[in-house]
XYZ file of C-alpha atoms in Angstrom:
767
model
C -49.948 16.627 -4.704
C -50.578 18.622 -7.893
C -47.767 18.529 -10.425
C -47.386 19.884 -13.941
C -44.592 18.115 -15.922
C -44.389 21.025 -18.372
C -43.061 23.205 -15.594
C -39.776 21.264 -15.708
C -39.081 22.034 -19.380
C -38.190 25.711 -19.055
C -37.229 26.012 -22.734
C -34.434 23.534 -22.259
C -33.377 24.947 -18.906
C -34.388 22.867 -15.908
C -33.743 25.117 -12.945
C -34.281 26.291 -9.464
C -36.690 28.994 -8.371
C -34.560 31.657 -10.000
C -34.799 29.918 -13.370
C -31.150 28.830 -13.486
C -29.824 25.250 -13.679
C -26.680 23.834 -12.179
C -26.569 20.966 -14.748
C -24.986 18.619 -12.162
C -25.837 14.919 -12.429
C -26.485 12.918 -9.256
C -27.145 9.260 -8.505
C -29.720 7.631 -6.293
C -31.981 4.616 -5.652
C -35.697 4.395 -6.505
C -37.345 4.195 -3.080
C -41.050 4.441 -4.009
C -42.827 4.004 -7.350
C -46.504 4.685 -8.089
C -48.528 4.972 -11.303
C -47.335 8.420 -12.408
C -44.682 9.483 -9.901
C -42.191 8.205 -7.343
C -39.412 9.124 -4.917
C -35.611 8.780 -5.077
C -33.185 8.447 -2.153
C -29.971 10.352 -3.062
C -26.760 8.333 -2.799
C -24.363 11.216 -2.206
C -26.363 13.206 0.345
C -29.225 12.861 2.798
C -32.152 13.876 0.590
C -35.400 12.330 -0.740
C -36.572 13.787 -4.064
C -39.896 13.588 -5.928
C -39.946 12.676 -9.649
C -42.646 12.441 -12.304
C -42.693 9.392 -14.584
C -42.615 11.656 -17.652
C -39.044 12.590 -16.658
C -37.826 8.970 -17.004
C -35.856 8.348 -20.223
C -36.648 4.721 -20.981
C -39.267 2.006 -20.688
C -41.231 2.777 -17.550
C -42.284 -0.889 -17.250
C -38.641 -1.854 -16.625
C -38.177 0.650 -13.783
C -38.443 -1.014 -10.366
C -37.958 -0.131 -6.724
C -34.267 -0.407 -5.789
C -32.961 0.440 -9.275
C -29.994 2.808 -9.531
C -30.736 5.988 -11.497
C -28.920 9.133 -12.553
C -30.712 12.488 -12.635
C -30.522 16.266 -12.412
C -32.074 18.423 -9.672
C -34.585 21.130 -10.601
C -37.452 22.825 -8.747
C -41.214 23.027 -9.061
C -42.224 26.574 -10.062
C -45.409 26.363 -8.050
C -44.036 25.020 -4.773
C -40.315 25.814 -5.131
C -39.431 22.342 -3.822
C -36.517 20.430 -5.403
C -37.481 17.591 -7.751
C -35.546 15.086 -9.873
C -35.624 15.437 -13.674
C -34.021 13.743 -16.708
C -33.841 10.309 -15.068
C -31.675 7.613 -16.649
C -31.379 4.087 -15.345
C -27.796 3.008 -14.758
C -26.462 -0.487 -14.502
C -25.153 -1.476 -11.109
C -21.390 -1.932 -11.171
C -20.442 -5.571 -10.908
C -17.805 -5.605 -8.224
C -15.199 -8.368 -8.324
C -15.762 -11.076 -5.788
C -12.096 -12.052 -5.561
C -9.922 -10.727 -2.762
C -8.166 -7.493 -3.704
C -4.670 -6.451 -2.610
C -4.209 -2.871 -1.448
C -2.674 -0.556 1.115
C -3.936 1.434 4.088
C -3.981 5.139 3.161
C -5.517 6.547 6.335
C -5.792 4.464 9.502
C -8.608 4.866 12.009
C -7.452 7.488 14.554
C -6.127 5.714 17.648
C -7.294 8.458 20.028
C -10.934 7.609 19.245
C -10.511 4.067 20.643
C -13.283 2.818 18.401
C -15.612 5.603 19.528
C -16.819 8.793 17.877
C -19.661 11.253 17.981
C -23.217 9.850 18.466
C -24.582 8.471 15.218
C -21.127 8.346 13.576
C -18.673 5.483 13.130
C -14.891 6.146 12.937
C -13.562 5.271 9.484
C -10.262 4.777 7.698
C -9.428 4.365 4.009
C -7.571 1.867 1.816
C -6.545 2.067 -1.829
C -5.937 -0.402 -4.637
C -4.676 -0.143 -8.220
C -6.466 -1.461 -11.311
C -5.476 -0.858 -14.953
C -3.077 1.895 -13.949
C -5.696 3.815 -11.926
C -5.862 4.094 -8.120
C -9.198 3.736 -6.273
C -9.960 4.596 -2.630
C -12.430 2.847 -0.275
C -13.472 3.483 3.315
C -13.657 0.941 6.129
C -14.751 0.747 9.770
C -13.312 -1.168 12.759
C -15.906 -3.921 12.192
C -14.483 -4.540 8.681
C -11.037 -5.624 10.032
C -10.581 -9.370 10.561
C -9.008 -10.489 13.850
C -7.712 -8.412 16.725
C -5.365 -6.349 14.488
C -4.641 -2.611 14.514
C -3.964 -1.260 11.033
C -1.468 1.565 10.467
C -0.952 3.825 7.479
C 1.217 2.044 4.903
C 0.234 -1.529 5.897
C -0.393 -3.917 3.005
C -3.830 -5.573 3.223
C -6.309 -7.670 1.220
C -10.094 -7.234 1.246
C -13.435 -7.636 -0.518
C -15.552 -4.790 -1.894
C -19.111 -4.228 -0.701
C -21.834 -1.880 -2.061
C -24.414 -0.185 0.133
C -27.679 -0.768 -1.717
C -29.338 2.209 -0.067
C -26.654 4.815 -0.713
C -24.679 3.154 -3.520
C -21.417 3.769 -1.659
C -18.644 1.169 -2.088
C -16.528 0.187 0.930
C -13.944 -2.442 1.926
C -14.797 -5.341 4.276
C -13.199 -8.564 5.532
C -9.826 -6.768 5.621
C -6.840 -9.029 6.368
C -3.353 -7.723 7.224
C -0.758 -9.019 4.726
C 2.403 -7.128 5.744
C 3.163 -4.362 8.222
C 4.753 -1.208 6.875
C 8.518 -1.091 6.940
C 10.025 0.859 9.830
C 12.120 3.935 9.189
C 15.914 3.639 8.968
C 18.559 6.182 9.930
C 21.907 7.125 8.459
C 24.321 9.901 7.514
C 24.669 11.514 4.066
C 28.135 10.516 2.858
C 28.117 11.886 -0.721
C 26.081 14.359 -2.802
C 26.106 14.608 -6.599
C 24.199 16.759 -9.115
C 20.836 14.960 -8.803
C 21.443 12.150 -6.325
C 23.474 11.110 -3.307
C 24.412 8.253 -0.979
C 23.598 7.560 2.664
C 25.720 5.487 5.045
C 23.207 3.309 6.842
C 23.102 3.137 10.627
C 21.895 -0.484 10.833
C 24.450 -2.211 8.556
C 27.850 -1.306 7.109
C 26.463 -0.343 3.730
C 25.662 2.691 1.589
C 22.290 3.257 -0.082
C 21.359 5.410 -3.092
C 18.746 8.204 -2.989
C 17.454 10.685 -5.598
C 16.986 14.349 -4.707
C 13.263 14.086 -5.599
C 12.879 11.846 -2.512
C 14.330 14.449 -0.118
C 11.601 16.222 1.881
C 13.257 19.506 2.764
C 15.493 22.306 1.476
C 17.980 20.800 -0.976
C 20.213 23.881 -0.718
C 20.808 23.100 2.971
C 21.533 19.383 2.437
C 25.228 18.478 2.672
C 27.494 15.560 3.480
C 27.480 14.699 7.188
C 23.788 15.468 7.799
C 21.799 12.938 9.826
C 18.696 11.655 8.005
C 15.944 9.062 8.270
C 14.454 7.217 5.303
C 12.383 4.282 4.093
C 13.917 1.475 2.029
C 12.121 0.391 -1.153
C 13.140 -1.916 -3.978
C 13.227 -0.517 -7.505
C 14.551 -2.407 -10.528
C 15.910 -5.084 -8.205
C 17.963 -2.612 -6.121
C 17.335 -1.045 -2.726
C 16.919 2.746 -2.696
C 16.095 5.272 0.031
C 12.766 7.129 -0.227
C 11.029 9.816 1.822
C 14.386 11.138 3.116
C 14.046 13.644 5.976
C 16.601 15.524 8.110
C 17.237 14.599 11.740
C 18.811 16.753 14.480
C 22.607 16.714 14.297
C 24.058 13.956 16.467
C 21.019 11.660 16.303
C 22.809 8.904 14.372
C 25.797 7.341 16.198
C 27.918 4.735 14.418
C 30.578 4.046 17.026
C 31.470 4.095 20.703
C 34.834 5.661 21.639
C 36.653 4.496 24.748
C 37.389 6.961 27.529
C 40.690 5.258 28.344
C 43.779 6.274 26.349
C 46.261 3.673 25.062
C 49.833 3.847 23.730
C 51.312 1.984 20.782
C 53.714 2.011 17.849
C 52.923 2.715 14.173
C 53.782 -0.409 12.139
C 52.241 0.632 8.804
C 51.558 4.152 7.531
C 48.947 5.440 5.105
C 50.479 5.574 1.589
C 51.004 9.105 0.229
C 49.779 8.129 -3.251
C 47.056 5.448 -3.144
C 47.468 2.654 -5.660
C 44.764 1.781 -8.178
C 43.856 -1.352 -6.238
C 43.782 0.475 -2.896
C 40.183 0.027 -1.639
C 40.904 -0.309 2.083
C 39.551 2.763 3.935
C 41.751 1.864 6.966
C 45.210 1.099 5.552
C 47.234 2.143 8.639
C 48.270 -0.205 11.473
C 49.221 0.380 15.128
C 50.661 -2.314 17.387
C 49.761 -2.042 21.078
C 49.459 -4.155 24.222
C 45.947 -3.908 25.613
C 44.781 -5.825 28.680
C 47.955 -7.956 28.616
C 47.225 -8.926 24.989
C 49.115 -7.805 21.876
C 46.733 -6.303 19.287
C 47.086 -4.709 15.873
C 44.546 -1.944 15.295
C 43.507 -0.319 12.017
C 43.320 3.445 11.364
C 42.598 5.822 8.498
C 43.234 9.439 7.474
C 40.402 10.824 9.631
C 41.723 9.144 12.780
C 44.829 11.319 13.227
C 44.174 14.029 15.801
C 47.038 16.493 15.337
C 47.385 15.997 11.567
C 51.124 15.409 12.039
C 52.688 13.177 9.389
C 53.082 9.698 10.878
C 56.064 7.492 10.103
C 56.748 3.844 10.908
C 58.084 3.485 14.447
C 56.372 6.618 15.800
C 55.213 6.307 19.410
C 51.576 7.459 19.630
C 48.617 7.590 21.977
C 45.036 6.895 20.878
C 41.509 5.835 21.813
C 39.720 2.719 20.604
C 36.541 3.096 18.518
C 34.065 0.173 18.338
C 31.556 0.169 15.451
C 28.032 -0.550 16.714
C 27.074 -2.292 13.467
C 29.785 -4.966 13.067
C 31.804 -4.490 16.323
C 34.972 -3.594 14.354
C 37.681 -1.960 16.510
C 40.070 0.697 15.223
C 42.437 3.342 16.623
C 41.218 6.950 16.549
C 42.198 10.360 17.983
C 45.810 9.400 17.239
C 48.343 11.915 18.586
C 52.104 11.673 18.404
C 53.809 11.642 21.815
C 56.295 14.492 22.583
C 59.109 12.028 23.281
C 58.674 10.087 20.050
C 61.761 11.688 18.449
C 63.910 10.292 21.262
C 62.147 6.977 20.886
C 62.795 6.833 17.117
C 66.238 8.570 17.411
C 65.190 10.929 14.578
C 67.530 13.927 14.115
C 65.928 17.390 14.141
C 67.605 20.293 12.335
C 67.070 24.062 12.480
C 68.221 26.365 9.676
C 67.195 29.373 7.623
C 65.541 28.743 4.265
C 67.972 29.466 1.468
C 67.508 29.918 -2.260
C 67.928 26.187 -2.689
C 64.852 24.090 -3.392
C 63.445 22.842 -0.099
C 60.262 21.001 0.875
C 58.471 20.709 4.204
C 57.928 17.450 6.053
C 56.184 16.512 9.310
C 53.673 19.353 8.791
C 51.365 20.249 11.652
C 48.034 21.851 10.811
C 47.091 24.914 12.857
C 43.565 26.196 13.554
C 42.021 28.261 10.787
C 42.864 31.945 11.158
C 46.060 31.374 13.162
C 48.272 32.691 10.332
C 47.452 36.190 9.071
C 49.304 38.136 6.366
C 47.934 41.519 7.391
C 46.887 43.507 10.452
C 43.732 45.575 10.801
C 43.348 48.661 12.983
C 40.780 48.666 15.736
C 40.126 52.388 15.222
C 37.522 53.574 12.702
C 38.296 56.522 10.405
C 36.020 58.858 8.435
C 36.881 60.127 4.949
C 35.519 61.265 1.580
C 35.634 59.272 -1.683
C 37.865 61.003 -4.266
C 37.839 58.228 -6.877
C 35.312 55.448 -7.353
C 36.468 51.825 -7.412
C 35.466 49.745 -10.454
C 34.658 46.022 -10.020
C 35.905 43.313 -12.359
C 33.188 42.658 -14.986
C 32.649 40.438 -17.972
C 30.031 40.967 -20.689
C 27.115 38.615 -20.037
C 26.672 35.630 -22.400
C 29.917 36.451 -24.223
C 32.603 33.976 -25.207
C 35.668 34.026 -22.885
C 37.953 33.577 -25.892
C 36.632 36.735 -27.583
C 36.048 39.110 -24.666
C 38.678 39.784 -22.000
C 37.582 40.293 -18.405
C 37.770 43.892 -17.245
C 40.154 44.081 -14.297
C 39.086 45.666 -11.022
C 40.339 49.216 -10.381
C 41.048 50.648 -6.957
C 39.364 53.749 -5.577
C 40.779 56.526 -3.370
C 39.599 57.907 -0.021
C 40.835 61.188 1.461
C 40.933 61.381 5.256
C 42.640 63.347 8.018
C 44.745 61.782 10.812
C 46.384 63.893 13.547
C 45.935 67.020 11.438
C 47.627 65.455 8.405
C 45.649 64.826 5.176
C 46.218 61.372 3.634
C 44.788 59.271 0.812
C 44.138 55.552 0.983
C 43.147 53.042 -1.728
C 40.135 50.735 -1.393
C 38.572 47.881 -3.412
C 35.010 46.788 -4.094
C 35.568 43.495 -2.237
C 36.156 45.421 1.016
C 32.705 47.117 1.033
C 30.081 46.311 3.674
C 26.502 46.276 2.348
C 25.242 46.311 -1.232
C 25.553 50.051 -2.029
C 28.572 51.331 -3.988
C 30.145 54.655 -2.846
C 30.433 57.556 -5.299
C 32.703 60.578 -5.519
C 31.955 62.942 -2.625
C 30.302 60.324 -0.412
C 31.263 60.322 3.266
C 32.451 56.866 4.400
C 33.682 55.108 7.540
C 36.473 52.505 7.352
C 39.331 50.640 9.043
C 42.944 50.475 7.865
C 44.523 47.154 6.881
C 48.330 46.765 6.524
C 50.157 43.921 4.753
C 52.849 42.529 7.088
C 55.424 41.801 4.411
C 55.238 45.034 2.386
C 53.618 47.517 4.810
C 51.075 48.518 2.128
C 47.883 50.007 3.566
C 44.295 49.999 2.264
C 40.792 50.837 3.527
C 38.584 47.889 4.519
C 35.133 47.384 6.080
C 33.773 50.461 4.290
C 30.348 51.841 5.253
C 28.574 54.766 3.571
C 27.606 57.421 6.122
C 26.188 60.191 3.904
C 25.699 60.618 0.189
C 27.227 63.635 -1.509
C 24.981 66.697 -1.890
C 23.310 66.738 -5.311
C 23.660 63.000 -5.842
C 20.201 61.541 -6.226
C 19.966 57.754 -5.999
C 16.703 56.163 -7.069
C 15.220 52.748 -6.286
C 13.642 50.419 -8.819
C 13.062 46.794 -9.741
C 14.535 44.675 -12.528
C 11.717 44.280 -15.102
C 13.545 42.890 -18.181
C 16.941 41.252 -18.833
C 18.196 40.897 -22.420
C 21.581 39.851 -23.887
C 23.509 43.005 -22.933
C 20.877 45.406 -21.593
C 17.716 45.509 -19.534
C 14.936 47.688 -18.106
C 14.185 48.878 -14.564
C 10.657 49.399 -13.243
C 10.512 52.684 -11.312
C 9.512 52.869 -7.649
C 6.091 54.211 -8.731
C 5.629 51.149 -11.013
C 4.398 53.360 -13.873
C 7.328 53.305 -16.340
C 10.586 51.527 -17.202
C 14.153 52.861 -17.519
C 16.782 51.451 -19.914
C 20.210 50.367 -18.623
C 23.260 48.742 -20.213
C 25.148 45.923 -18.507
C 28.304 48.035 -18.542
C 26.592 50.289 -15.963
C 25.991 47.416 -13.521
C 28.140 47.506 -10.384
C 28.704 43.820 -9.676
C 28.000 40.520 -11.391
C 25.127 40.687 -13.891
C 24.584 36.921 -13.577
C 23.431 37.423 -9.980
C 20.543 39.666 -11.082
C 17.035 38.219 -11.438
C 13.660 39.650 -12.383
C 12.100 41.581 -9.504
C 15.427 42.338 -7.731
C 15.621 45.729 -6.021
C 18.328 48.041 -7.442
C 19.685 51.538 -6.837
C 20.599 53.789 -9.771
C 21.046 57.348 -11.051
C 19.541 58.926 -14.178
C 21.526 60.354 -17.082
C 20.827 61.627 -20.596
C 22.510 60.119 -23.592
C 22.244 60.695 -27.341
C 18.963 62.279 -28.375
C 18.233 63.249 -24.753
C 17.207 59.642 -24.023
C 17.116 58.879 -20.296
C 18.947 55.775 -19.049
C 20.096 54.368 -15.721
C 23.715 54.507 -14.564
C 25.622 52.873 -11.720
C 22.981 50.199 -11.265
C 23.597 48.432 -7.940
C 21.681 45.509 -6.475
C 20.590 46.337 -2.916
C 18.569 44.665 -0.188
C 14.881 44.238 -1.057
C 12.525 47.017 0.040
C 8.766 46.928 0.327
C 7.787 48.023 -3.163
C 4.075 47.209 -3.176
C 2.979 48.908 0.028
C 2.247 47.467 3.422
C -1.551 47.540 3.185
C -2.142 44.470 1.032
C -5.795 43.419 1.231
C -6.723 39.953 2.413
C -9.402 39.693 -0.291
C -8.594 37.620 -3.376
C -10.157 38.816 -6.652
C -10.716 37.159 -10.028
C -10.175 39.230 -13.158
C -9.081 39.306 -16.776
C -5.907 40.791 -18.290
C -6.951 43.496 -20.761
C -3.410 44.803 -21.292
C -0.142 42.924 -20.652
C 3.197 44.419 -19.627
C 5.222 46.123 -22.341
C 7.900 43.422 -21.999
C 5.268 40.984 -23.323
C 3.838 43.304 -25.992
C 6.570 45.832 -27.018
C 4.167 47.514 -29.491
C 2.111 49.157 -26.733
C 3.009 52.597 -25.382
C 2.050 52.051 -21.710
C 4.446 50.093 -19.538
C 1.891 48.939 -16.976
C -0.436 46.024 -17.516
C -4.143 46.279 -16.708
C -6.528 43.787 -15.065
C -10.303 44.198 -15.341
C -12.833 42.724 -12.930
C -15.823 41.212 -14.762
C -18.937 40.360 -12.765
C -19.875 37.461 -15.021
C -16.480 35.845 -14.625
C -16.397 36.498 -10.885
C -19.886 35.224 -10.094
C -20.735 32.471 -12.560
C -17.584 31.101 -14.145
C -16.017 27.732 -13.276
C -12.931 29.687 -12.239
C -14.952 31.245 -9.422
C -16.148 27.851 -8.229
C -12.555 26.635 -8.162
C -11.329 29.754 -6.370
C -13.936 29.478 -3.633
C -12.364 26.205 -2.618
C -8.919 27.778 -2.448
C -9.793 31.009 -0.700
C -12.891 31.880 1.299
C -12.374 35.648 0.973
C -13.452 36.053 -2.658
C -14.951 39.487 -3.237
C -18.416 39.506 -4.841
C -18.548 43.284 -5.280
C -16.406 43.466 -8.427
C -17.940 45.206 -11.415
C -17.025 45.575 -15.055
C -15.938 49.184 -14.669
C -13.214 48.377 -12.128
C -9.686 47.831 -13.481
C -6.278 47.963 -11.797
C -2.741 48.359 -13.194
C 0.145 46.043 -12.336
C 3.915 45.836 -12.807
C 6.659 43.243 -12.490
C 6.609 43.515 -8.676
C 2.934 42.535 -8.593
C 3.587 39.140 -10.227
C 3.704 36.155 -7.881
C 6.128 34.522 -10.358
C 8.289 37.307 -11.800
C 9.119 35.242 -14.880
C 5.467 34.477 -15.744
C 4.364 35.955 -19.080
C 0.739 37.149 -18.806
C -1.161 37.344 -22.116
C -4.115 39.526 -23.025
C -7.448 37.912 -22.111
C -6.064 35.548 -19.460
C -7.976 34.979 -16.215
C -5.984 35.707 -13.034
C -6.359 35.735 -9.267
C -4.892 38.745 -7.444
C -4.984 41.004 -4.425
C -4.971 44.792 -4.134
C -2.362 47.028 -2.551
C -1.605 50.730 -2.263
C 1.670 52.236 -3.540
C 3.044 54.259 -0.641
C 4.626 56.942 -2.888
C 1.548 57.717 -5.010
C -1.389 56.230 -3.108
C -2.460 54.369 -6.270
C -4.352 51.064 -6.012
C -2.531 48.292 -7.899
C -2.868 44.553 -8.376
C -0.340 42.320 -6.593
C 0.305 38.631 -5.908
C -1.058 37.898 -9.397
C -1.477 34.199 -10.221
C -2.741 33.194 -13.704
C -5.551 30.635 -14.053
C -4.498 28.754 -17.163
C -6.026 25.526 -18.437
C -5.375 23.856 -21.770
C -5.041 20.446 -23.421
C -1.811 18.668 -24.312
C -1.638 18.400 -28.092
C 1.285 15.962 -28.382
C 4.302 14.603 -26.496
C 7.504 13.671 -28.325
C 10.230 12.005 -26.283
C 11.554 14.787 -23.986
C 9.285 17.666 -25.084
C 5.761 18.418 -26.229
C 3.221 21.115 -27.125
C 0.138 22.551 -25.391
C -2.811 23.997 -27.325
C -2.331 27.495 -25.922
C -2.072 30.578 -28.111
C 0.811 32.857 -27.217
C 2.191 35.521 -29.559
C 2.105 34.414 -33.188
C 2.143 30.720 -32.298
C -0.929 28.679 -31.360
C 1.181 26.014 -29.642
C 3.207 26.339 -26.442
C 6.451 24.350 -26.190
C 7.373 22.561 -22.937
C 10.006 20.121 -21.672
C 8.912 16.980 -19.805
C 11.133 17.903 -16.827
C 8.700 20.788 -16.152
C 5.870 18.343 -15.345
C 5.340 18.257 -11.572
C 5.504 15.028 -9.529
C 7.343 13.307 -12.399
C 4.076 12.243 -14.053
C 3.895 11.238 -17.722
C 1.760 13.442 -19.967
C -0.299 12.115 -22.858
C -2.178 13.814 -25.684
C -5.582 15.006 -24.490
C -4.614 15.607 -20.842
C -5.910 18.845 -19.294
C -3.098 20.737 -17.563
C -2.418 23.901 -15.570
C 0.875 25.726 -16.247
C 2.936 28.928 -16.251
C 4.292 30.741 -19.309
C 7.896 31.985 -19.097
C 9.560 34.329 -21.584
C 13.131 33.343 -22.468
C 14.897 36.715 -22.410
C 17.785 35.441 -24.536
C 15.762 33.935 -27.406
C 12.557 35.954 -27.022
C 10.472 32.748 -27.117
C 7.917 31.593 -24.568
C 7.892 28.140 -22.980
C 5.626 26.330 -20.516
C 6.788 25.399 -17.025
C 5.399 24.229 -13.645
C 2.955 21.951 -15.492
C 0.378 20.200 -13.296
C -2.118 17.600 -14.560
C -5.754 18.460 -13.791
C -7.551 15.739 -15.782
C -6.045 12.798 -17.621
C -8.290 11.907 -20.575
C -5.980 9.389 -22.183
C -6.445 5.947 -20.633
C -3.601 3.479 -21.231
C -4.338 -0.048 -22.368
C -4.628 -2.638 -19.578
C -1.525 -4.722 -18.948
C -3.379 -7.943 -19.798
C -4.271 -6.559 -23.267
C -0.753 -5.220 -23.883
C 0.808 -8.573 -22.966
C -1.676 -10.418 -25.167
C -1.005 -8.195 -28.169
C 2.744 -8.682 -27.719
C 2.323 -12.458 -27.758
C 0.213 -12.549 -30.964
C 2.037 -13.172 -34.249
C 0.707 -13.233 -37.807
C 1.873 -16.814 -38.307
C 0.175 -18.121 -35.189
C -2.616 -20.470 -36.213
C -4.234 -20.159 -32.799
C -4.416 -16.375 -33.000
C -7.911 -14.830 -33.223
C -8.933 -13.954 -36.760
C -12.016 -12.721 -38.672
C -13.954 -15.400 -40.589
C -16.999 -14.528 -42.770
C -19.778 -17.036 -42.083
C -22.439 -15.588 -44.411
C -22.010 -13.079 -47.212
C -24.259 -10.015 -47.021
C -27.274 -9.805 -49.310
C -29.323 -6.919 -50.670
C -33.056 -6.201 -50.107
C -33.968 -8.343 -53.133
C -32.093 -11.341 -51.634
C -29.314 -10.946 -54.180
C -25.596 -10.401 -53.577
C -25.895 -6.809 -54.673
C -28.340 -3.950 -54.916
C -30.011 -4.741 -58.270
C -33.232 -2.812 -57.665
C -33.556 0.032 -60.163
C -33.561 3.472 -58.562
C -36.606 5.620 -59.386
C -37.615 9.141 -58.475
C -40.334 9.153 -55.830
C -43.426 11.319 -56.232
C -44.957 12.682 -53.028
C -48.260 10.987 -52.175
C -47.786 8.221 -54.829
C -47.273 4.620 -53.678
C -45.597 2.241 -56.148
């Protein structure tokens, strides 16, 4: 085979047939070695590569068959075949021979039954921790000792073994140490700000859990929900982890008897519990059950009719038996109708007078039984004569300085049996998010207060808007201290509005919310929005969103980010170099297989606040982003949507609960972040490479980092053995390691210093 080594030195660019180089290092084993060339078996793939001895960086006499080497892949210009270049011999990793403790990460699938496709062996994986870093190894059924089936989560011990041919490291001689703990069940009994407690279903005991361990929607979690969890020990205490919801009624604590018993109350629940009152079942009922006198406990939740119980009351009840400790108590307690004859209690009937009276023996009725007003079944149609004003408070203002503006009633004119009437209405009685205006046609029911006979309109619905009233739709683009801006439905400009023009609570408005408003001219003919009302979201970016994901660069941010620019819209440019050759493209191809390769430099697309995947994200000029394209239904314009920034930077420093990222934003070259914004609760260190979002604080005008995710941790902590050793060393310890000079250094003239006189050297003259 003819081979020219100079062909691999393409002016510093080893490459493929097209003259480009991937620059990716691979590892392999020297399989064959002759006088001037040899062959390498790749460790990470099934390939056998040729190499010339001139490409070996080292003493060729020391290179032997079976040695591990690292190299790059290039191609021969003449033949186009791949060859190995820039070879470096690497030392084989000395694996520990002691048994290692670890855990099964992925068990061998049980449905394979030890079988798989021809030529393949079913594998699982285990992991172990060393010096704060977690390593993963594969294993096969033959590597498990004894007739044992391993499951995910089992604790095991094993040895490490290296495949000399491929260099791959695997686990063998695996021994089961401890089976994974089974899942427990319980009921959530208390929820706090960031944690809660679960009443266990196996023992009479509560267990703590943090909200970060709940796998589900925290907003839907409430006391009384059935859950399952795993028990782990942290800081010497048992806690619940991996908490998941179960169908309601899965967890059952007690069995309730079908038979009903009768008894007498001997001790009632105290009205005001004492400080030392810790008994959850303070009540007592005496009854004769199965020819045996028994005293049963009961608590507040065991009374059925919610009638106040007194000592001596004759009651009927069921018996509840706890499955965990077999404790019996009385439940479903209901006072018998003849108990007043049994207790000889006098019952009086009288009208309430002006004297001070209080109610006793109160019976709770079903919710909704008592009503203070009646509502007509008929629906009426009328016209709004006066608009109702909701109660508002200036946002971010001190309650002691600003008084809340009281709600004002509106008026509706309608006709009933040929007679014209007017009826008041209030904002709270509207149905839907839209607020009616003067002249609007509405439909309503009439509500009348029983005590006073006062009538008002309720369940209002807008039928038709008044002629000449033009209501526009938009999207909240900016929120400041007492004003904001609305992005128009065409996404091409923004409209100013003051919080005093908001119909409803300003605190409930977020960026990207859909609103309805009217236009008006103020001083200097400046256009602003009035009667801003939050309405149900509408499709603002068009229905024809492309499935293709593009990669581009922000050439112009939104005006909320850069107020100095005249255009409201931001602009994203597609660059062919960035799309085709950048590392961002390689990363994106893993995430989405529909990357477009037809982007060119001349293509650019505008975007607004609706196009942002995270409405609070602050895109800067020059940032790389992923996005899709959509068509605005009103204008037919192509715009960018579902925009996600591709940010990467290094952590500069971390100080207690906050830190800074080397990311230039605005006038600052550092981006502030709080440690609570780091995902998965990981600890950041200086030098770590992270991915993050940039959020603009509308109140302070400053930007902060959030949703921080670690991509590469460059800072390696000291091993525990070294930390413990350093802690144990003291300056006074005579046995501590210290530096001792055995021989003093000497100069070239064998003296203790450099005593040779310095002279100027003449070229070509030897002294």
